[in-house]
Tab-separated table of C-alpha atoms in Angstrom:
chain	number	residue	atom	x	y	z
A	388	MET	CA	-12.302	-7.440	12.437
A	389	PRO	CA	-12.190	-10.842	10.654
A	390	ILE	CA	-13.672	-12.378	13.801
A	391	PHE	CA	-17.115	-10.903	12.943
A	392	LYS	CA	-17.292	-13.122	9.873
A	393	ARG	CA	-15.872	-16.126	11.679
A	394	TYR	CA	-18.557	-16.009	14.345
A	395	TYR	CA	-21.474	-15.341	11.967
A	396	ILE	CA	-22.004	-11.791	13.303
A	397	ALA	CA	-21.506	-10.389	9.784
A	398	ASP	CA	-24.088	-12.929	8.587
A	399	ILE	CA	-26.850	-11.338	10.679
A	400	PRO	CA	-29.163	-9.395	8.348
A	401	GLY	CA	-28.199	-5.722	8.520
A	402	LEU	CA	-24.697	-6.427	9.842
A	403	GLY	CA	-23.123	-7.630	6.590
A	404	TRP	CA	-21.089	-4.405	6.451
A	405	LEU	CA	-19.041	-5.677	9.413
A	406	GLY	CA	-17.355	-8.071	6.994
A	407	LYS	CA	-16.618	-5.336	4.445
A	408	PHE	CA	-13.382	-3.837	5.665
A	409	TYR	CA	-13.329	-0.627	3.639
A	410	VAL	CA	-16.868	0.112	4.883
A	411	THR	CA	-15.901	-0.531	8.522
A	412	HIS	CA	-12.822	1.664	8.003
A	413	ALA	CA	-14.973	4.586	6.795
A	414	MET	CA	-17.595	3.998	9.515
A	415	HIS	CA	-14.841	4.016	12.135
A	416	TYR	CA	-13.633	7.406	10.913
A	417	ILE	CA	-17.149	8.873	10.679
A	418	PHE	CA	-17.963	7.849	14.273
A	419	ALA	CA	-14.565	9.209	15.387
A	420	ILE	CA	-15.436	12.580	13.808
A	421	ILE	CA	-18.778	12.611	15.656
A	422	LEU	CA	-17.121	11.559	18.946
A	423	ILE	CA	-14.407	14.236	18.748
A	424	ALA	CA	-16.895	17.001	17.869
A	425	PHE	CA	-19.281	15.881	20.612
A	426	CYS	CA	-16.552	15.686	23.284
A	427	VAL	CA	-15.159	19.129	22.415
A	428	TYR	CA	-18.689	20.540	22.503
A	429	LEU	CA	-19.470	18.956	25.894
A	430	VAL	CA	-16.224	20.091	27.535
A	431	LEU	CA	-16.450	23.671	26.219
A	432	ASP	CA	-20.175	23.915	26.925
A	433	PHE	CA	-19.552	22.795	30.497
A	434	ALA	CA	-16.658	25.245	30.908
A	435	LEU	CA	-18.697	28.155	29.528
A	436	SER	CA	-21.915	27.354	31.381
A	437	LYS	CA	-22.853	28.517	34.850
A	438	LYS	CA	-23.622	24.981	35.939
A	439	LYS	CA	-22.192	24.200	39.359
A	440	ILE	CA	-21.244	20.682	40.304
A	441	SER	CA	-19.566	19.338	43.412
A	442	GLY	CA	-17.251	17.103	41.403
A	443	ILE	CA	-16.902	14.285	38.936
A	444	THR	CA	-17.594	10.716	40.036
A	445	VAL	CA	-14.799	8.144	40.062
A	446	SER	CA	-16.480	6.146	37.276
A	447	GLY	CA	-17.021	9.361	35.321
A	448	PHE	CA	-13.340	10.249	35.666
A	449	VAL	CA	-12.311	6.749	34.578
A	450	LYS	CA	-14.594	6.926	31.528
A	451	ALA	CA	-13.276	10.386	30.599
A	452	CYS	CA	-9.680	9.120	30.809
A	453	ILE	CA	-10.521	6.084	28.664
A	454	ILE	CA	-12.236	8.248	26.038
A	455	LEU	CA	-9.237	10.586	25.982
A	456	GLY	CA	-6.952	7.565	25.564
A	457	LEU	CA	-9.134	6.271	22.734
A	458	MET	CA	-8.969	9.636	20.981
A	459	VAL	CA	-5.174	9.900	21.343
A	460	SER	CA	-4.479	6.319	20.218
A	461	GLY	CA	-7.085	6.687	17.450
A	462	ALA	CA	-5.539	9.949	16.246
A	463	LEU	CA	-2.117	8.272	16.074
A	464	MET	CA	-3.612	5.423	14.057
A	465	VAL	CA	-5.247	7.880	11.651
A	466	ILE	CA	-1.828	9.532	11.172
A	467	LYS	CA	-0.299	6.083	10.625
A	468	ASN	CA	-2.821	5.388	7.868
A	469	LEU	CA	-1.859	8.453	5.847
A	470	PRO	CA	0.410	7.865	2.841
A	471	GLY	CA	4.119	8.279	3.499
A	472	VAL	CA	3.909	7.810	7.280
A	473	TYR	CA	6.047	5.060	8.762
A	474	PHE	CA	5.750	3.793	12.348
A	475	SER	CA	7.894	1.108	13.919
A	476	TYR	CA	6.505	-2.392	14.492
A	477	THR	CA	6.454	-1.759	18.243
A	478	MET	CA	4.575	1.502	17.878
A	479	ILE	CA	1.997	-0.003	15.498
A	480	TYR	CA	1.467	-2.960	17.812
A	481	VAL	CA	1.166	-0.777	20.944
A	482	MET	CA	-1.318	1.556	19.208
A	483	ASN	CA	-3.501	-1.310	17.995
A	484	LEU	CA	-3.540	-3.128	21.313
A	485	SER	CA	-4.064	-0.001	23.419
A	486	HIS	CA	-6.940	1.170	21.191
A	487	LEU	CA	-8.577	-2.258	21.355
A	488	GLY	CA	-7.948	-2.573	25.110
A	489	LEU	CA	-9.335	0.894	25.848
A	490	CYS	CA	-12.427	0.158	23.775
A	491	MET	CA	-13.031	-3.035	25.783
A	492	ALA	CA	-12.426	-1.131	29.035
A	493	LEU	CA	-14.934	1.577	28.034
A	494	LEU	CA	-17.546	-1.067	27.250
A	495	ALA	CA	-16.960	-2.743	30.629
A	496	VAL	CA	-17.027	0.497	32.668
A	497	SER	CA	-20.059	1.796	30.760
A	498	PHE	CA	-21.905	-1.464	31.421
A	499	TYR	CA	-20.964	-1.207	35.114
A	500	THR	CA	-22.201	2.395	35.413
A	501	LEU	CA	-25.385	1.542	33.534
A	502	VAL	CA	-26.188	-1.354	35.853
A	503	THR	CA	-25.260	0.522	39.044
A	504	LYS	CA	-26.879	3.739	37.768
A	505	ARG	CA	-23.812	5.881	38.405
A	506	GLY	CA	-23.666	9.240	36.653
A	507	TRP	CA	-20.718	11.324	35.409
A	508	VAL	CA	-20.977	14.064	38.040
A	509	LYS	CA	-21.808	14.163	41.737
B	191	MET	CA	30.206	31.741	12.659
B	192	THR	CA	26.714	31.973	11.281
B	193	SER	CA	24.361	29.076	11.320
B	194	LYS	CA	21.444	28.705	9.013
B	195	ILE	CA	18.491	26.511	9.898
B	196	SER	CA	16.573	25.139	6.949
B	197	ARG	CA	12.823	24.518	7.151
B	198	ARG	CA	13.417	20.796	7.070
B	199	VAL	CA	15.982	20.907	9.842
B	200	PHE	CA	13.742	23.222	11.845
B	201	LEU	CA	10.731	20.925	11.443
B	202	LYS	CA	12.806	17.884	12.231
B	203	GLY	CA	14.265	19.588	15.287
B	204	SER	CA	10.881	20.802	16.466
B	205	PHE	CA	9.279	17.407	16.106
B	206	THR	CA	12.188	15.710	17.817
B	207	ALA	CA	12.168	18.111	20.745
B	208	ALA	CA	8.413	17.827	21.220
B	209	GLY	CA	8.510	14.092	20.846
B	210	SER	CA	11.190	13.507	23.439
B	211	VAL	CA	8.938	15.146	25.987
B	212	VAL	CA	5.543	13.938	24.957
B	213	VAL	CA	5.664	10.744	22.954
B	214	SER	CA	8.039	8.061	21.790
B	215	SER	CA	10.638	8.646	19.107
B	216	SER	CA	8.649	6.423	16.782
B	217	VAL	CA	5.822	8.942	16.640
B	218	VAL	CA	8.293	11.725	15.976
B	219	GLU	CA	9.815	9.836	13.072
B	220	ALA	CA	6.391	9.173	11.636
B	221	VAL	CA	5.085	12.697	12.064
B	222	SER	CA	8.271	14.260	10.767
B	223	SER	CA	7.911	12.116	7.658
B	224	LEU	CA	4.769	14.185	7.014
B	225	ALA	CA	7.105	17.119	6.516
B	226	LYS	CA	8.170	15.412	3.275
B	227	GLU	CA	11.713	14.581	4.141
B	228	GLU	CA	14.213	13.310	1.653
B	229	ILE	CA	13.088	9.674	2.048
B	230	GLU	CA	12.150	8.237	-1.319
B	231	SER	CA	10.587	4.870	-2.041
B	232	LEU	CA	12.432	2.291	-4.086
B	233	VAL	CA	10.561	1.244	-7.193
B	234	THR	CA	11.146	-1.817	-9.350
B	235	ILE	CA	10.431	-1.743	-13.061
B	236	ILE	CA	9.478	-5.062	-14.646
B	237	ASP	CA	9.842	-4.988	-18.419
B	238	ILE	CA	7.696	-7.908	-19.564
B	239	SER	CA	8.979	-7.673	-23.132
B	240	LYS	CA	12.319	-8.940	-21.793
B	241	CYS	CA	11.031	-11.815	-19.640
B	242	ILE	CA	11.610	-15.268	-21.151
B	243	GLY	CA	9.881	-17.128	-18.311
B	244	CYS	CA	13.007	-19.059	-17.291
B	245	GLY	CA	11.956	-18.978	-13.626
B	246	GLU	CA	15.403	-18.029	-12.290
B	247	CYS	CA	13.749	-15.248	-10.251
B	248	VAL	CA	11.376	-17.763	-8.671
B	249	ILE	CA	14.219	-20.077	-7.706
B	250	ALA	CA	16.277	-17.181	-6.337
B	251	CYS	CA	13.302	-15.911	-4.327
B	252	ARG	CA	12.722	-19.336	-2.777
B	253	GLU	CA	16.395	-19.746	-1.888
B	254	SER	CA	16.706	-16.250	-0.445
B	255	ASN	CA	13.567	-16.507	1.650
B	256	ALA	CA	13.493	-20.214	2.573
B	257	VAL	CA	14.530	-19.393	6.121
B	258	LYS	CA	11.329	-17.342	6.531
B	259	TYR	CA	8.969	-20.044	5.287
B	260	PRO	CA	6.443	-21.544	7.729
B	261	GLN	CA	7.180	-24.689	9.653
B	262	PRO	CA	3.724	-25.637	10.922
B	263	GLU	CA	3.082	-27.936	13.814
B	264	LYS	CA	0.850	-30.912	13.025
B	265	PRO	CA	-1.792	-31.982	13.775
B	266	PHE	CA	-3.366	-28.532	13.625
B	267	PRO	CA	-5.477	-27.543	16.641
B	268	LYS	CA	-9.183	-27.968	15.942
B	269	MET	CA	-10.694	-24.587	15.179
B	270	PHE	CA	-14.152	-23.312	16.054
B	271	PRO	CA	-16.561	-22.909	14.313
B	272	GLU	CA	-16.344	-25.632	11.699
B	273	ARG	CA	-16.341	-23.212	8.791
B	274	VAL	CA	-12.896	-21.809	9.651
B	275	PRO	CA	-10.770	-23.047	6.726
B	276	ILE	CA	-7.543	-24.956	7.246
B	277	GLN	CA	-5.023	-23.719	4.715
B	278	ASP	CA	-2.056	-26.022	4.564
B	279	TRP	CA	0.641	-25.650	1.917
B	280	SER	CA	3.322	-27.511	3.851
B	281	ASP	CA	2.845	-30.629	1.695
B	282	LYS	CA	2.730	-28.569	-1.501
B	283	LYS	CA	5.910	-26.557	-1.111
B	284	ASP	CA	6.918	-27.301	-4.700
B	285	VAL	CA	3.979	-25.423	-6.219
B	286	THR	CA	5.454	-22.582	-8.276
B	287	ASN	CA	2.611	-21.660	-10.639
B	288	ARG	CA	0.833	-19.395	-8.140
B	289	LEU	CA	1.414	-17.454	-4.938
B	290	THR	CA	1.548	-19.618	-1.810
B	291	PRO	CA	3.090	-19.216	1.664
B	292	TYR	CA	6.126	-21.006	0.156
B	293	ASN	CA	6.152	-19.218	-3.183
B	294	TRP	CA	6.103	-15.434	-3.058
B	295	LEU	CA	6.818	-14.905	-6.751
B	296	PHE	CA	5.544	-16.798	-9.771
B	297	ILE	CA	5.616	-16.478	-13.543
B	298	GLN	CA	2.192	-15.764	-14.998
B	299	PRO	CA	1.893	-16.888	-18.650
B	300	ALA	CA	-0.200	-14.482	-20.742
B	301	PHE	CA	-1.020	-13.892	-24.355
B	302	VAL	CA	-2.584	-11.250	-26.532
B	303	MET	CA	-4.064	-11.428	-30.018
B	304	VAL	CA	-2.633	-8.787	-32.359
B	305	ASN	CA	-4.095	-8.753	-35.898
B	306	GLY	CA	-5.090	-12.390	-35.485
B	307	GLU	CA	-1.617	-13.339	-34.335
B	308	LYS	CA	-0.958	-14.715	-30.852
B	309	GLN	CA	1.824	-12.997	-28.895
B	310	GLU	CA	2.937	-14.717	-25.694
B	311	PHE	CA	4.347	-13.125	-22.573
B	312	THR	CA	5.552	-14.270	-19.175
B	313	ILE	CA	4.989	-11.912	-16.280
B	314	PRO	CA	6.770	-12.150	-12.902
B	315	ARG	CA	4.050	-11.567	-10.282
B	316	ARG	CA	4.418	-10.799	-6.593
B	317	CYS	CA	3.406	-8.125	-4.073
B	318	MET	CA	3.165	-4.690	-5.727
B	319	HIS	CA	4.407	-2.914	-2.541
B	320	CYS	CA	1.792	-0.154	-2.651
B	321	GLU	CA	2.693	3.412	-1.746
B	322	ASN	CA	-0.075	3.389	0.870
B	323	PRO	CA	-0.522	-0.352	1.476
B	324	PRO	CA	-3.988	-1.346	2.766
B	325	CYS	CA	-2.520	-4.610	4.109
B	326	VAL	CA	-0.294	-2.601	6.462
B	327	LYS	CA	-2.723	0.160	7.291
B	328	LEU	CA	-5.764	-2.008	7.994
B	329	CYS	CA	-4.208	-4.972	9.841
B	330	PRO	CA	-6.234	-5.082	13.070
B	331	TRP	CA	-3.384	-6.684	14.956
B	332	GLY	CA	-0.588	-4.330	13.903
B	333	ALA	CA	1.396	-7.198	12.409
B	334	ALA	CA	2.298	-5.502	9.131
B	335	LYS	CA	4.670	-2.655	8.558
B	336	GLN	CA	5.863	-0.414	5.762
B	337	GLU	CA	9.446	0.772	5.704
B	338	PRO	CA	10.568	4.201	4.480
B	339	ASN	CA	12.076	2.559	1.375
B	340	GLY	CA	8.557	1.562	0.352
B	341	LEU	CA	8.589	-2.162	1.098
B	342	SER	CA	5.777	-3.649	3.133
B	343	ARG	CA	6.124	-6.803	5.154
B	344	ILE	CA	4.272	-8.970	7.626
B	345	ASP	CA	5.871	-9.953	10.937
B	346	ALA	CA	5.400	-13.729	11.146
B	347	ASP	CA	5.848	-13.548	14.931
B	348	LEU	CA	2.889	-11.170	15.363
B	349	CYS	CA	0.487	-12.190	12.592
B	350	MET	CA	-2.657	-14.060	13.683
B	351	GLY	CA	-3.609	-15.173	10.172
B	352	GLY	CA	-6.992	-13.413	10.093
B	353	SER	CA	-6.463	-12.787	6.370
B	354	LYS	CA	-7.808	-9.223	6.460
B	355	CYS	CA	-4.656	-8.143	4.602
B	356	LYS	CA	-5.555	-10.486	1.746
B	357	LYS	CA	-9.167	-9.292	1.624
B	358	VAL	CA	-8.168	-5.618	1.447
B	359	CYS	CA	-5.360	-6.247	-1.053
B	360	PRO	CA	-6.609	-5.394	-4.574
B	361	TRP	CA	-4.510	-8.304	-5.862
B	362	ASP	CA	-5.213	-10.822	-3.022
B	363	VAL	CA	-1.472	-11.293	-2.590
B	364	PRO	CA	-0.879	-12.485	1.027
B	365	GLN	CA	-1.287	-16.253	1.445
B	366	ARG	CA	-2.106	-18.084	4.667
B	367	GLN	CA	-0.506	-21.093	6.303
B	368	THR	CA	-2.433	-22.659	9.174
B	369	GLY	CA	-0.709	-24.189	12.218
B	370	VAL	CA	2.029	-21.638	12.714
B	371	GLY	CA	2.439	-18.372	14.592
B	372	LEU	CA	1.235	-16.497	17.629
B	373	TYR	CA	-2.346	-17.767	17.635
B	374	LEU	CA	-1.104	-21.183	18.770
B	375	ASP	CA	0.008	-19.581	22.066
B	376	ILE	CA	-3.244	-17.695	22.727
B	377	LEU	CA	-6.583	-19.316	21.879
B	378	PRO	CA	-5.874	-21.581	18.877
B	379	ALA	CA	-9.398	-22.996	18.805
B	380	LEU	CA	-11.175	-19.653	19.039
B	381	ALA	CA	-9.103	-16.934	17.359
B	382	GLY	CA	-6.508	-16.736	14.599
B	383	ASN	CA	-5.619	-19.230	11.914
B	384	GLY	CA	-1.892	-19.120	11.172
B	385	VAL	CA	0.296	-16.549	9.477
B	386	MET	CA	0.009	-14.587	6.222
B	387	TYR	CA	3.018	-14.653	3.885
B	388	LYS	CA	4.049	-12.515	0.943
B	389	CYS	CA	7.051	-10.954	-0.764
B	390	ASP	CA	8.953	-8.695	1.630
B	391	ARG	CA	11.288	-7.538	-1.129
B	392	CYS	CA	14.212	-9.311	0.538
B	393	TYR	CA	14.284	-6.613	3.234
B	394	GLN	CA	17.294	-8.282	4.836
B	395	LYS	CA	19.272	-7.804	1.616
B	396	LEU	CA	18.061	-4.242	1.052
B	397	ALA	CA	19.112	-3.392	4.617
B	398	LYS	CA	22.669	-4.368	3.663
B	399	GLY	CA	22.540	-2.330	0.477
B	400	GLN	CA	22.087	-5.445	-1.655
B	401	THR	CA	19.559	-6.074	-4.425
B	402	PRO	CA	16.494	-8.329	-3.937
B	403	ALA	CA	17.210	-11.900	-5.060
B	404	CYS	CA	14.750	-11.900	-7.986
B	405	ILE	CA	16.390	-8.827	-9.505
B	406	GLU	CA	19.948	-9.960	-8.811
B	407	ASN	CA	19.497	-13.374	-10.414
B	408	CYS	CA	17.515	-12.498	-13.531
B	409	PRO	CA	19.660	-13.416	-16.579
B	410	GLU	CA	17.686	-11.061	-18.828
B	411	ASP	CA	17.728	-7.966	-16.591
B	412	VAL	CA	13.949	-7.886	-16.652
B	413	GLN	CA	13.822	-5.925	-13.404
B	414	ILE	CA	15.632	-2.833	-12.240
B	415	ILE	CA	15.308	-1.032	-8.922
B	416	GLY	CA	15.891	2.576	-7.947
B	417	PRO	CA	14.445	5.742	-6.389
B	418	ARG	CA	10.814	6.392	-7.284
B	419	SER	CA	11.248	9.659	-9.188
B	420	LYS	CA	13.992	8.212	-11.415
B	421	MET	CA	12.209	4.913	-11.963
B	422	ILE	CA	8.905	6.563	-12.952
B	423	GLU	CA	10.788	8.629	-15.496
B	424	HIS	CA	12.665	5.553	-16.705
B	425	ALA	CA	9.483	3.463	-16.977
B	426	HIS	CA	7.885	6.077	-19.226
B	427	LEU	CA	11.078	6.311	-21.266
B	428	LEU	CA	11.059	2.525	-21.749
B	429	ALA	CA	7.365	2.542	-22.619
B	430	GLY	CA	7.957	5.381	-25.075
B	431	GLN	CA	10.764	3.466	-26.802
B	432	ILE	CA	8.513	0.481	-27.498
B	433	ASN	CA	5.319	2.493	-27.910
B	434	GLY	CA	4.124	0.598	-24.859
B	435	TYR	CA	2.183	0.868	-21.615
B	436	VAL	CA	2.796	1.035	-17.866
B	437	TYR	CA	0.924	-0.634	-15.005
B	438	GLY	CA	1.317	0.066	-11.305
B	439	GLU	CA	2.212	3.741	-11.354
B	440	THR	CA	-1.266	4.911	-10.398
B	441	GLU	CA	-2.969	1.662	-9.374
B	442	ASN	CA	-4.258	1.774	-5.784
B	443	GLY	CA	-2.964	5.326	-5.497
B	444	GLY	CA	0.481	4.272	-6.727
B	445	THR	CA	2.629	1.211	-6.175
B	446	ASN	CA	6.346	0.615	-5.989
B	447	THR	CA	6.230	-1.943	-8.804
B	448	ILE	CA	5.813	-0.731	-12.360
B	449	TYR	CA	5.255	-3.111	-15.255
B	450	VAL	CA	6.153	-2.002	-18.772
B	451	SER	CA	4.509	-3.820	-21.671
B	452	PRO	CA	4.478	-3.418	-25.464
B	453	VAL	CA	0.747	-4.278	-25.432
B	454	PRO	CA	-2.130	-2.797	-23.403
B	455	PHE	CA	-2.493	-4.547	-20.052
B	456	ASP	CA	-6.252	-4.808	-20.402
B	457	GLN	CA	-5.767	-6.870	-23.560
B	458	LEU	CA	-3.509	-9.427	-21.894
B	459	ILE	CA	-5.289	-12.727	-21.389
B	460	PHE	CA	-4.169	-14.927	-18.513
B	461	GLU	CA	-5.538	-17.183	-15.819
B	462	THR	CA	-6.567	-15.360	-12.653
B	463	GLY	CA	-8.002	-16.692	-9.418
B	464	LYS	CA	-6.655	-18.012	-6.136
B	465	GLY	CA	-2.990	-17.044	-5.875
B	466	LYS	CA	-3.059	-15.705	-9.441
B	467	PRO	CA	-3.598	-11.923	-9.276
B	468	PRO	CA	-5.307	-9.954	-12.035
B	469	MET	CA	-3.892	-6.843	-13.725
B	470	LYS	CA	-7.024	-4.745	-13.527
B	471	ARG	CA	-7.237	-0.994	-13.069
B	472	VAL	CA	-7.410	-0.304	-9.319
B	473	ASP	CA	-8.692	2.890	-7.702
B	474	ASP	CA	-7.012	4.212	-4.558
B	475	MET	CA	-8.606	1.927	-1.977
B	476	MET	CA	-7.497	4.143	0.939
B	477	ALA	CA	-8.781	7.383	-0.640
B	478	ASP	CA	-12.095	7.501	1.273
B	479	GLY	CA	-10.294	6.955	4.571
B	480	ASN	CA	-7.712	9.630	3.800
B	481	ASN	CA	-10.435	12.132	2.870
B	482	LEU	CA	-12.282	11.365	6.104
B	483	ALA	CA	-9.002	11.787	7.999
B	484	ARG	CA	-8.769	15.332	6.661
B	485	ALA	CA	-12.394	15.937	7.626
B	486	MET	CA	-11.464	14.787	11.137
B	487	LEU	CA	-9.440	17.993	11.566
B	488	ILE	CA	-12.690	19.950	11.316
B	489	ALA	CA	-14.405	17.906	14.065
B	490	PRO	CA	-12.964	19.804	17.085
B	491	ILE	CA	-13.622	23.126	15.347
B	492	ALA	CA	-17.250	22.102	14.725
B	493	GLY	CA	-17.642	21.120	18.387
B	494	ALA	CA	-16.107	24.413	19.543
B	495	VAL	CA	-18.270	26.477	17.192
B	496	ALA	CA	-21.412	24.737	18.493
B	497	ALA	CA	-20.432	25.363	22.130
B	498	PHE	CA	-19.513	29.015	21.569
B	499	SER	CA	-22.694	29.586	19.546
B	500	LYS	CA	-24.751	28.280	22.460
B	501	PHE	CA	-22.756	30.474	24.861
B	502	TYR	CA	-23.199	33.575	22.678
B	503	LYS	CA	-26.938	32.913	22.351
B	504	ARG	CA	-27.257	32.627	26.132
B	505	ILE	CA	-25.323	35.874	26.715
B	506	LYS	CA	-27.612	37.677	24.281
B	507	GLU	CA	-30.705	36.261	25.982
B	508	ASP	CA	-29.353	37.340	29.425
B	509	ASP	CA	-28.834	40.873	28.110
């Protein structure tokens, strides 16, 4: 995001890559790969394990929904970035804003659960 | 009556049916384009051996697109922090020797020394309209778009003027005008800085089946436009006839503008800098991202393999 340079964040030693857009693009994809693999592992591992839980917490459910939304909107944006793929203005705008909004929401909910010490499961 | 369903029709039908249930029609159109439909980009060939530098294309471009030019409100809102640059071309609308928000095409004078003799050229320069345009793909605000005919354009109503499109463009084509656009209605002091402008290939004319103004008004027929496959073939034919060279076919993974020159492009000497793009060799800037996108398909499989491996190990231990 150009705003990292504007507000000197990319000037902080070690964070210069935030102002290099092809680097941030690749980093974004690499972390998406790790996130997708990790989420699939966690869900399947939970389904295959004998662990018994009495349910998922409300904040845990909200976070899971946000992460799913991030993965869906992110996947659509990855498709959009492939050569020869054309989305409408509306679709591009909705994808960008929803991905950004969901990211902000995840940060806020994660901060809330960290402070209030709420876990994912009951 | 027998009916035959081709693969293309089947794919199109499948995508459409799935899309109507699950996602919007826009996604369906985009995904179905992955099935390599008949859509072909339009490519322009610019034969620089024909250009006489008369500037008719520049005038035609300015007339055709004047209605899209920025009309900034002054004084500009003060922006924070101080280092945010004000870029104002509204008092320099007559500048035609470089790219500006009011000049989307300019004539770049160049020369080359051949056996001690100076040969001069004039090169019409504007957006290359890349096959996979980084300006469109990497805009964080979703303000840029590529159309199936290969043109890319920036929506002046959505652009925040962050200039990321210019920084990721190998030719630094988009140009910013401060004091105009959406950012004025949000947080003008804290985010955004105007609107980015560049050639949109007269999309309004193309939509009506007309030719872009620069091509239509060139007295020397320097430019021609047509479907990519035919134009690539034609560009090489032209280059072959003059024992010449092409530029733009493979640059940045392929562009929809192909220059043909009787001299090697890397021997052309001309002024480059702000608003004056170079003609360097450009690798596919989106290649790393596209390779990682393919690797992304393996991510869920890797996660599943790890989970099943753990499960299998546990079963064996239980036995």
